[in-house]
CSV table of C-alpha atoms in Angstrom, one decimal:
chain,number,residue,atom,x,y,z
F,1,MET,CA,123.7,78.1,82.6
F,2,ALA,CA,121.3,80.6,83.5
F,3,ARG,CA,121.6,82.6,87.0
F,4,ILE,CA,120.2,84.9,89.5
F,5,THR,CA,122.8,88.6,89.0
F,6,ALA,CA,120.2,90.4,91.6
F,7,SER,CA,117.1,91.5,93.3
F,8,VAL,CA,115.6,94.4,93.7
F,9,TYR,CA,112.6,95.1,96.7
F,10,THR,CA,110.2,97.6,96.4
F,11,SER,CA,107.2,99.7,96.9
F,12,HIS,CA,104.4,99.4,94.5
F,13,VAL,CA,101.9,102.7,95.8
F,14,PRO,CA,99.1,102.6,92.7
F,15,ALA,CA,98.9,106.5,93.5
F,16,ILE,CA,103.4,105.9,92.4
F,17,GLY,CA,101.8,104.8,88.8
F,18,ALA,CA,99.1,108.0,89.1
F,19,ALA,CA,101.5,110.3,89.4
F,20,LEU,CA,103.9,109.2,85.8
F,21,ASP,CA,101.2,108.5,84.2
F,22,LEU,CA,99.5,112.3,84.8
F,23,GLY,CA,103.2,113.5,84.4
F,24,LYS,CA,102.9,114.7,88.2
F,25,THR,CA,106.7,113.0,88.3
F,26,GLY,CA,108.2,116.8,88.7
F,27,GLU,CA,105.9,118.3,92.2
F,28,PRO,CA,108.0,118.8,95.4
F,29,TYR,CA,105.5,115.5,96.4
F,30,TRP,CA,106.4,112.7,94.9
F,31,GLN,CA,109.6,114.4,93.5
F,32,LYS,CA,110.9,113.0,96.9
F,33,VAL,CA,110.7,109.7,96.3
F,34,PHE,CA,111.0,109.9,92.5
F,35,SER,CA,114.5,110.9,93.4
F,36,GLY,CA,115.1,107.8,95.5
F,37,TYR,CA,114.3,105.7,91.4
F,38,GLU,CA,117.6,107.9,89.8
F,39,PHE,CA,120.3,105.8,90.7
F,40,SER,CA,118.0,102.6,90.0
F,41,LYS,CA,117.7,103.6,86.6
F,42,ALA,CA,120.4,103.8,86.0
F,43,TRP,CA,121.4,101.1,86.8
F,44,LEU,CA,118.9,98.3,85.3
F,45,LYS,CA,120.4,100.4,81.8
F,46,GLU,CA,123.4,99.6,83.2
F,47,ASN,CA,122.5,95.8,84.4
F,48,THR,CA,120.4,94.7,82.8
F,49,PRO,CA,118.7,90.9,83.1
F,50,ASP,CA,117.4,88.6,80.2
F,51,VAL,CA,114.1,87.9,82.1
F,52,ILE,CA,113.0,89.4,85.3
F,53,PHE,CA,111.3,87.4,87.8
F,54,LEU,CA,109.1,89.1,89.8
F,55,VAL,CA,106.8,89.1,93.0
F,56,TYR,CA,104.1,91.0,93.6
F,57,ASN,CA,100.7,90.1,94.3
F,58,ASP,CA,96.9,90.9,92.5
F,59,HIS,CA,94.8,93.0,94.2
F,60,ALA,CA,91.2,91.2,93.1
F,61,THR,CA,91.9,91.9,89.6
F,62,ALA,CA,93.2,89.2,87.9
F,63,PHE,CA,91.7,87.0,91.0
F,64,SER,CA,89.2,88.0,92.4
F,65,LEU,CA,87.2,85.6,95.8
F,66,GLU,CA,86.5,82.7,93.1
F,67,MET,CA,89.7,81.7,93.4
F,68,ILE,CA,92.6,83.0,95.5
F,69,PRO,CA,96.3,80.8,94.6
F,70,THR,CA,98.0,81.6,97.3
F,71,PHE,CA,101.5,81.1,94.7
F,72,ALA,CA,100.7,81.6,91.2
F,73,ILE,CA,103.0,81.9,87.9
F,74,GLY,CA,102.8,83.1,84.9
F,75,CYS,CA,103.4,80.8,82.0
F,76,ALA,CA,102.2,82.8,79.1
F,77,ALA,CA,103.7,84.8,76.7
F,78,GLU,CA,102.9,88.3,77.3
F,79,PHE,CA,99.9,89.9,80.2
F,80,LYS,CA,97.8,92.7,79.9
F,81,PRO,CA,98.7,96.2,82.2
F,82,ALA,CA,94.8,96.1,83.5
F,83,ASP,CA,91.2,98.3,83.8
F,84,GLU,CA,91.3,98.4,87.9
F,85,GLY,CA,88.6,101.2,88.1
F,86,TRP,CA,90.2,103.9,86.5
F,87,GLY,CA,91.0,102.2,83.2
F,88,PRO,CA,93.6,100.0,82.2
F,89,ARG,CA,97.5,102.0,82.6
F,90,PRO,CA,98.7,103.2,79.9
F,91,VAL,CA,101.9,101.3,80.0
F,92,PRO,CA,103.3,98.4,77.7
F,93,VAL,CA,101.4,95.3,77.3
F,94,VAL,CA,104.2,93.4,79.8
F,95,LYS,CA,105.9,90.1,77.7
F,96,GLY,CA,106.3,86.7,79.3
F,97,HIS,CA,109.3,83.4,79.0
F,98,PRO,CA,106.9,80.4,78.7
F,99,GLU,CA,109.4,78.4,78.5
F,100,LEU,CA,112.0,80.1,81.8
F,101,ALA,CA,108.3,80.3,83.8
F,102,ALA,CA,108.2,76.4,82.6
F,103,HIS,CA,110.5,75.4,84.1
F,104,ILE,CA,111.0,76.7,87.2
F,105,ALA,CA,106.7,75.9,88.0
F,106,GLN,CA,108.1,72.1,87.2
F,107,SER,CA,111.4,73.0,89.2
F,108,VAL,CA,109.6,74.2,91.9
F,109,ILE,CA,107.0,71.9,92.5
F,110,MET,CA,109.5,68.8,92.7
F,111,ASP,CA,110.7,71.1,95.3
F,112,ASP,CA,106.9,70.4,97.1
F,113,PHE,CA,105.8,73.7,96.4
F,114,ASP,CA,102.4,73.6,94.7
F,115,LEU,CA,102.2,76.6,92.3
F,116,THR,CA,99.6,77.7,90.8
F,117,ILE,CA,100.1,77.9,86.9
F,118,VAL,CA,98.7,80.9,85.5
F,119,ASN,CA,98.6,80.5,81.4
F,120,LYS,CA,96.3,83.9,80.6
F,121,MET,CA,96.5,86.9,83.4
F,122,ASP,CA,96.4,90.6,83.2
F,123,VAL,CA,98.7,92.5,85.2
F,124,ASP,CA,97.9,95.5,87.5
F,125,HIS,CA,99.5,98.4,89.4
F,126,GLY,CA,101.7,96.3,92.2
F,127,LEU,CA,103.1,94.5,88.7
F,128,THR,CA,103.5,97.5,86.5
F,129,VAL,CA,104.6,99.7,89.2
F,130,PRO,CA,107.7,98.6,90.3
F,131,LEU,CA,108.5,98.5,86.5
F,132,SER,CA,108.2,102.1,86.1
F,133,LEU,CA,110.0,103.0,88.6
F,134,MET,CA,112.4,100.8,87.4
F,135,CYS,CA,112.5,102.4,83.9
F,136,GLY,CA,110.7,105.2,83.4
F,137,GLN,CA,108.0,105.3,80.5
F,138,PRO,CA,110.0,104.0,77.6
F,139,SER,CA,107.4,101.9,74.6
F,140,GLU,CA,108.2,98.6,76.1
F,141,TRP,CA,109.8,97.3,79.4
F,142,PRO,CA,113.8,96.3,78.6
F,143,CYS,CA,113.3,93.0,79.1
F,144,PRO,CA,110.1,89.4,79.1
F,145,VAL,CA,109.1,89.4,82.4
F,146,ILE,CA,107.4,86.7,84.4
F,147,PRO,CA,104.7,87.0,87.4
F,148,PHE,CA,104.6,86.2,90.4
F,149,ALA,CA,101.3,86.4,92.8
F,150,VAL,CA,100.9,85.7,96.1
F,151,ASN,CA,98.0,86.4,98.0
F,152,VAL,CA,98.6,88.7,100.8
F,153,VAL,CA,94.3,89.8,100.2
F,154,GLN,CA,93.2,87.4,102.4
F,155,TYR,CA,94.6,86.3,105.9
F,156,PRO,CA,96.9,84.2,106.5
F,157,VAL,CA,98.8,85.1,103.3
F,158,PRO,CA,102.7,82.0,103.1
F,159,SER,CA,104.3,83.2,106.5
F,160,GLY,CA,107.5,84.3,105.6
F,161,ARG,CA,109.1,81.2,106.9
F,162,ARG,CA,107.5,79.9,103.9
F,163,CYS,CA,108.6,82.6,101.8
F,164,TYR,CA,111.9,82.3,102.2
F,165,GLN,CA,112.2,78.8,101.5
F,166,LEU,CA,110.2,79.2,98.6
F,167,GLY,CA,113.4,81.3,97.3
F,168,LYS,CA,115.6,79.6,97.9
F,169,ALA,CA,113.8,76.6,95.5
F,170,ILE,CA,113.6,78.9,92.6
F,171,ARG,CA,117.5,79.7,92.4
F,172,LYS,CA,117.8,75.8,92.6
F,173,ALA,CA,115.4,76.9,89.5
F,174,VAL,CA,116.9,79.4,87.9
F,175,GLU,CA,120.2,77.4,88.0
F,176,SER,CA,119.2,74.2,86.8
F,177,TYR,CA,118.0,76.0,83.3
F,178,ASP,CA,120.3,75.7,80.7
F,179,ALA,CA,120.4,79.0,79.1
F,180,PRO,CA,122.8,81.5,79.8
F,181,LEU,CA,120.1,83.8,81.3
F,182,LYS,CA,121.3,86.4,84.0
F,183,VAL,CA,117.8,86.4,86.0
F,184,GLN,CA,117.2,88.9,88.4
F,185,VAL,CA,114.3,88.3,90.9
F,186,TRP,CA,112.4,91.2,92.4
F,187,GLY,CA,109.8,91.3,95.4
F,188,THR,CA,107.2,94.0,96.4
F,189,GLY,CA,104.6,95.8,97.8
F,190,GLY,CA,105.3,97.6,102.4
F,191,MET,CA,106.2,98.7,103.5
F,192,SER,CA,104.7,99.9,106.3
F,193,HIS,CA,101.3,101.0,105.4
F,194,GLN,CA,97.0,100.6,106.2
F,195,LEU,CA,94.6,101.0,104.5
F,196,GLN,CA,91.6,100.5,106.0
F,197,GLY,CA,89.7,101.0,109.6
F,198,PRO,CA,90.5,103.9,112.1
F,199,ARG,CA,94.3,102.9,112.4
F,200,ALA,CA,94.1,103.6,108.8
F,201,GLY,CA,96.9,106.1,107.8
F,202,LEU,CA,100.0,104.0,110.6
F,203,ILE,CA,103.1,104.3,110.0
F,204,ASN,CA,106.0,102.7,111.5
F,205,ARG,CA,110.1,104.1,110.3
F,206,GLU,CA,111.5,102.3,112.6
F,207,TRP,CA,110.9,99.1,112.5
F,208,ASP,CA,110.1,99.8,108.0
F,209,ASN,CA,114.5,100.2,109.0
F,210,ALA,CA,114.6,97.7,111.7
F,211,PHE,CA,112.5,94.7,108.9
F,212,LEU,CA,115.2,96.2,105.4
F,213,ASP,CA,118.4,95.8,107.7
F,214,ARG,CA,117.7,92.3,108.4
F,215,LEU,CA,116.3,91.4,105.3
F,216,ILE,CA,120.2,92.0,104.5
F,217,ALA,CA,122.2,91.2,107.1
F,218,ASP,CA,120.4,87.6,109.0
F,219,PRO,CA,117.0,86.7,106.6
F,220,ALA,CA,117.3,83.2,107.4
F,221,GLY,CA,116.4,84.6,111.8
F,222,LEU,CA,113.7,87.9,109.6
F,223,SER,CA,112.2,84.6,108.2
F,224,GLN,CA,111.0,83.5,111.2
F,225,MET,CA,108.5,86.6,111.6
F,226,PRO,CA,105.4,85.3,113.0
F,227,HIS,CA,102.4,87.3,111.1
F,228,ILE,CA,101.5,89.0,113.6
F,229,ASP,CA,104.1,91.0,114.3
F,230,TYR,CA,103.2,92.3,110.1
F,231,VAL,CA,99.6,93.6,111.4
F,232,ARG,CA,100.5,94.7,114.7
F,233,GLU,CA,104.2,96.9,113.7
F,234,ALA,CA,103.5,98.2,110.3
F,235,GLY,CA,99.2,98.4,109.9
F,236,SER,CA,97.2,95.3,108.2
F,237,GLU,CA,98.5,95.9,104.3
F,238,GLY,CA,102.2,95.4,106.2
F,239,ILE,CA,101.9,92.2,105.3
F,240,GLU,CA,102.6,92.6,102.4
F,241,LEU,CA,107.3,92.3,102.1
F,242,VAL,CA,106.8,88.4,102.8
F,243,MET,CA,107.0,89.1,99.2
F,244,TRP,CA,110.3,90.2,100.1
F,245,LEU,CA,111.1,86.9,101.7
F,246,ILE,CA,110.7,85.1,98.2
F,247,ALA,CA,112.9,87.4,96.4
F,248,ARG,CA,115.9,88.1,99.3
F,249,GLY,CA,116.0,83.7,99.1
F,250,ALA,CA,116.8,83.2,95.2
F,251,LEU,CA,119.9,85.5,96.5
F,252,SER,CA,122.8,82.6,97.4
F,253,ASP,CA,123.5,82.6,100.6
F,254,LYS,CA,127.0,85.1,100.0
F,255,PRO,CA,126.6,88.3,101.9
F,256,PRO,CA,124.8,90.2,99.4
F,257,LYS,CA,126.2,93.6,98.0
F,258,VAL,CA,124.6,96.7,98.4
F,259,ALA,CA,124.0,98.3,95.9
F,260,HIS,CA,120.7,101.6,96.8
F,261,ARG,CA,119.0,101.4,99.9
F,262,PHE,CA,116.4,104.3,99.3
F,263,TYR,CA,112.7,105.1,102.7
F,264,HIS,CA,110.8,107.9,102.4
F,265,VAL,CA,107.5,108.2,103.8
F,266,PRO,CA,104.8,108.9,102.6
F,267,ALA,CA,103.4,108.0,99.2
F,268,SER,CA,99.8,108.6,99.6
F,269,ASN,CA,99.5,105.5,102.6
F,270,THR,CA,103.0,104.1,102.2
F,271,ALA,CA,105.7,103.7,103.1
F,272,VAL,CA,108.2,103.9,100.7
F,273,GLY,CA,111.2,101.1,100.7
F,274,HIS,CA,113.2,100.5,97.7
F,275,LEU,CA,116.9,98.2,97.9
F,276,ILE,CA,119.3,96.8,95.2
F,277,LEU,CA,121.7,93.8,96.0
F,278,GLU,CA,122.8,92.4,94.0
F,279,ASN,CA,123.7,88.6,94.6
F,280,GLN,CA,127.7,87.4,95.3
F,281,GLN,CA,128.3,84.1,94.2
H,1,MET,CA,90.0,73.9,119.1
H,2,ALA,CA,89.1,77.1,118.2
H,3,LEU,CA,91.6,78.8,115.4
H,4,GLU,CA,94.2,81.1,117.5
H,5,LYS,CA,92.9,85.3,116.1
H,6,PRO,CA,95.4,87.4,118.0
H,7,TYR,CA,94.6,90.2,115.0
H,8,LYS,CA,91.8,90.7,116.4
H,9,ASP,CA,93.9,92.5,119.6
H,10,VAL,CA,95.2,94.9,117.1
H,11,PRO,CA,92.1,98.2,117.8
H,12,GLY,CA,90.6,100.0,114.5
H,13,THR,CA,91.5,96.9,111.7
H,14,THR,CA,90.1,94.6,110.5
H,15,ILE,CA,91.7,91.3,109.2
H,16,PHE,CA,89.7,89.7,105.8
H,17,ASP,CA,89.9,86.2,107.4
H,18,ALA,CA,88.3,83.9,105.7
H,19,GLU,CA,85.5,84.3,107.4
H,20,GLN,CA,85.5,87.7,106.8
H,21,SER,CA,85.8,86.9,103.3
H,22,ARG,CA,82.9,84.3,103.6
H,23,LYS,CA,80.5,87.4,105.4
H,24,GLY,CA,81.5,89.4,102.4
H,25,TYR,CA,81.8,86.9,98.8
H,26,TRP,CA,78.4,89.2,96.8
H,27,LEU,CA,79.7,92.3,98.4
H,28,ASN,CA,83.4,91.9,97.3
H,29,GLN,CA,82.6,90.1,93.8
H,30,PHE,CA,79.7,93.0,93.1
H,31,CYS,CA,82.9,95.0,93.3
H,32,VAL,CA,84.2,93.0,90.9
H,33,SER,CA,81.8,93.8,88.5
H,34,LEU,CA,82.7,97.6,88.7
H,35,MET,CA,86.4,97.1,86.7
H,36,LYS,CA,84.3,97.6,83.4
H,37,PRO,CA,83.9,100.5,82.6
H,38,GLU,CA,79.9,98.8,81.1
H,39,ASN,CA,79.0,98.4,84.8
H,40,ARG,CA,80.1,101.4,86.4
H,41,ALA,CA,77.9,103.2,84.1
H,42,ARG,CA,75.0,101.1,85.3
H,43,PHE,CA,76.4,101.3,88.5
H,44,LYS,CA,76.2,105.7,88.6
H,45,ALA,CA,72.8,105.7,86.6
H,46,ASN,CA,70.9,103.0,89.4
H,47,GLU,CA,72.6,102.5,92.4
H,48,ARG,CA,69.4,100.7,94.1
H,49,ALA,CA,69.1,98.8,90.5
H,50,CYS,CA,72.3,98.3,90.3
H,51,LEU,CA,72.5,96.0,93.9
H,52,ASP,CA,69.5,95.2,93.4
H,53,GLU,CA,70.6,92.6,91.3
H,54,TRP,CA,73.3,91.0,93.8
H,55,PRO,CA,72.2,88.8,96.5
H,56,MET,CA,73.9,90.8,98.9
H,57,THR,CA,71.9,91.6,103.0
H,58,GLU,CA,70.7,94.8,102.1
H,59,GLU,CA,72.7,96.2,105.3
H,60,GLN,CA,75.7,96.0,102.4
H,61,LYS,CA,73.3,97.8,99.9
H,62,LEU,CA,73.0,100.5,102.6
H,63,ALA,CA,77.0,100.5,103.2
H,64,VAL,CA,77.5,101.2,100.1
H,65,MET,CA,75.4,104.0,99.0
H,66,SER,CA,76.0,105.3,102.0
H,67,ARG,CA,80.0,105.0,100.9
H,68,ASP,CA,80.5,103.8,104.7
H,69,LEU,CA,83.4,102.0,104.1
H,70,ASN,CA,84.3,100.9,107.6
H,71,ARG,CA,80.7,99.3,108.0
H,72,CYS,CA,81.4,97.7,103.9
H,73,ILE,CA,84.2,96.7,105.7
H,74,ALA,CA,82.4,95.0,108.9
H,75,LEU,CA,79.8,93.5,106.6
H,76,GLY,CA,82.8,91.5,105.2
H,77,GLY,CA,84.3,94.2,102.0
H,78,ASN,CA,87.8,94.1,101.5
H,79,ILE,CA,89.7,97.5,101.6
H,80,TYR,CA,91.5,96.3,97.1
H,81,PHE,CA,86.9,95.1,96.8
H,82,LEU,CA,85.5,98.7,97.7
H,83,ALA,CA,88.3,100.5,96.0
H,84,ARG,CA,86.5,100.1,92.4
H,85,ILE,CA,84.1,101.3,94.1
H,86,GLY,CA,86.2,104.3,95.2
H,87,ALA,CA,87.2,104.2,91.6
H,88,THR,CA,84.3,104.1,90.8
H,89,ASP,CA,83.6,107.9,92.1
H,90,GLY,CA,86.5,109.4,91.0
H,91,LYS,CA,88.5,108.7,94.6
H,92,SER,CA,91.7,108.3,95.1
H,93,PHE,CA,92.4,105.5,97.6
H,94,GLN,CA,94.4,108.4,99.8
H,95,GLN,CA,90.7,110.1,100.0
H,96,MET,CA,88.9,105.8,100.4
H,97,ALA,CA,91.9,105.3,103.2
H,98,GLY,CA,91.4,109.3,104.7
H,99,SER,CA,87.3,108.8,105.1
H,100,MET,CA,87.7,105.5,107.3
H,101,THR,CA,89.8,107.2,109.7
H,102,GLY,CA,88.1,110.3,111.2
H,103,LEU,CA,90.0,112.9,109.9
H,104,SER,CA,88.8,115.3,107.1
H,105,GLU,CA,91.2,114.0,103.9
H,106,GLU,CA,93.4,117.9,104.7
H,107,GLU,CA,93.6,116.5,107.6
H,108,TYR,CA,94.2,113.2,106.5
H,109,ARG,CA,96.9,113.4,104.0
H,110,ASP,CA,99.0,116.1,106.6
H,111,MET,CA,99.3,113.0,108.8
H,112,MET,CA,100.5,111.5,105.6
H,113,ILE,CA,103.2,114.0,104.5
H,114,SER,CA,103.9,114.0,108.6
H,115,GLY,CA,105.0,110.7,108.7
H,116,GLY,CA,101.7,109.7,108.8
H,117,ARG,CA,99.8,107.5,112.4
H,118,SER,CA,102.3,107.1,114.6
H,119,ILE,CA,102.9,103.1,116.5
H,120,GLU,CA,102.9,104.3,119.3
H,121,GLY,CA,99.6,104.2,121.1
H,122,ASN,CA,98.1,102.9,118.1
H,123,ARG,CA,99.1,98.6,118.8
H,124,TYR,CA,97.1,97.1,121.5
H,125,THR,CA,93.1,96.9,121.9
H,126,HIS,CA,93.5,98.3,125.3
H,127,GLU,CA,95.6,101.2,124.2
H,128,TRP,CA,92.6,102.7,123.2
H,129,GLU,CA,89.6,101.2,124.9
H,130,LYS,CA,91.4,103.8,127.5
H,131,LYS,CA,91.1,106.7,125.5
């Protein structure tokens, strides 16, 4: 049977991708960000899974206002890096895992989570920046990736509670897949940031660190946090953090092993948070 | 019964909800068109002509031409869509976000380097009314 081995959490700031692609990683400003991922790159080399289930949000790239699915699972064989207006990022095409994706879709929908199934989709920085942070600049990504897009563009986004429960349904789906695959679930986005209006630039270091503490130790309690707390305390775009609860819900009920924790302000407009939690079966 | 919208009580913030999305539909869809290089080139060559192809309000068109992102957002724009205009102009997300705060580009960058805008005094609209 397949099993979930670990979860990875990270911000996905577009400027991080630009810094990598333009060779600015050595600059002191960016060095402080990338230093937090040195451990992670080595860890991923040691612990390469067979599949990454990558929870992220599309930034008005694959989904315009014509269609806004709350939860969309990518079931295609491959996903091309999108042109977000600056030209596509020079990163490898993302190979999918259509068999496992279809299995998870069927299992999770049977568990009352009405996913949108996507068989053709480009992926934006929300998906490729976490891969770059964890893998560096390889010519191929280390394994297939199932993109799982969550609407955090048009309010209301799904609640933390719903996301956490969905994570549990994903765990159940993976554990019923009849092949010995090691699967990691990644949750991306956040941490505190606001990109719009006169309050842009908001950062809440204390709140972010409390979020990390609770994500590790009290995810069920954390999942009860209402929308307004994210918006008010972590900024209008900080609400992306609900996606981390999907990844956390996918771990077993035993306390996870904290393999790595990192927090840094700023990357562009954003507080960068990063965790690696190893699943304890 | 009216929907509860507690996020109206967050200062300097417009939440892109269904109401804003409806107002800004064509403005945002115009922005989507800028994801194609040929459309970026056409827009740069003649902004007005390009905008006139879309059923946007005159106010929305003027807000785009003056690059007034706060105004664009008030008229239903969403920052992830509006970012396509910034990308067309060669602006970074930081330059775009900073342009909405009344700070210069340098002041905004320095604020972020020194830890960002504090949450203190920035939670509720009444905290800004006193200023």
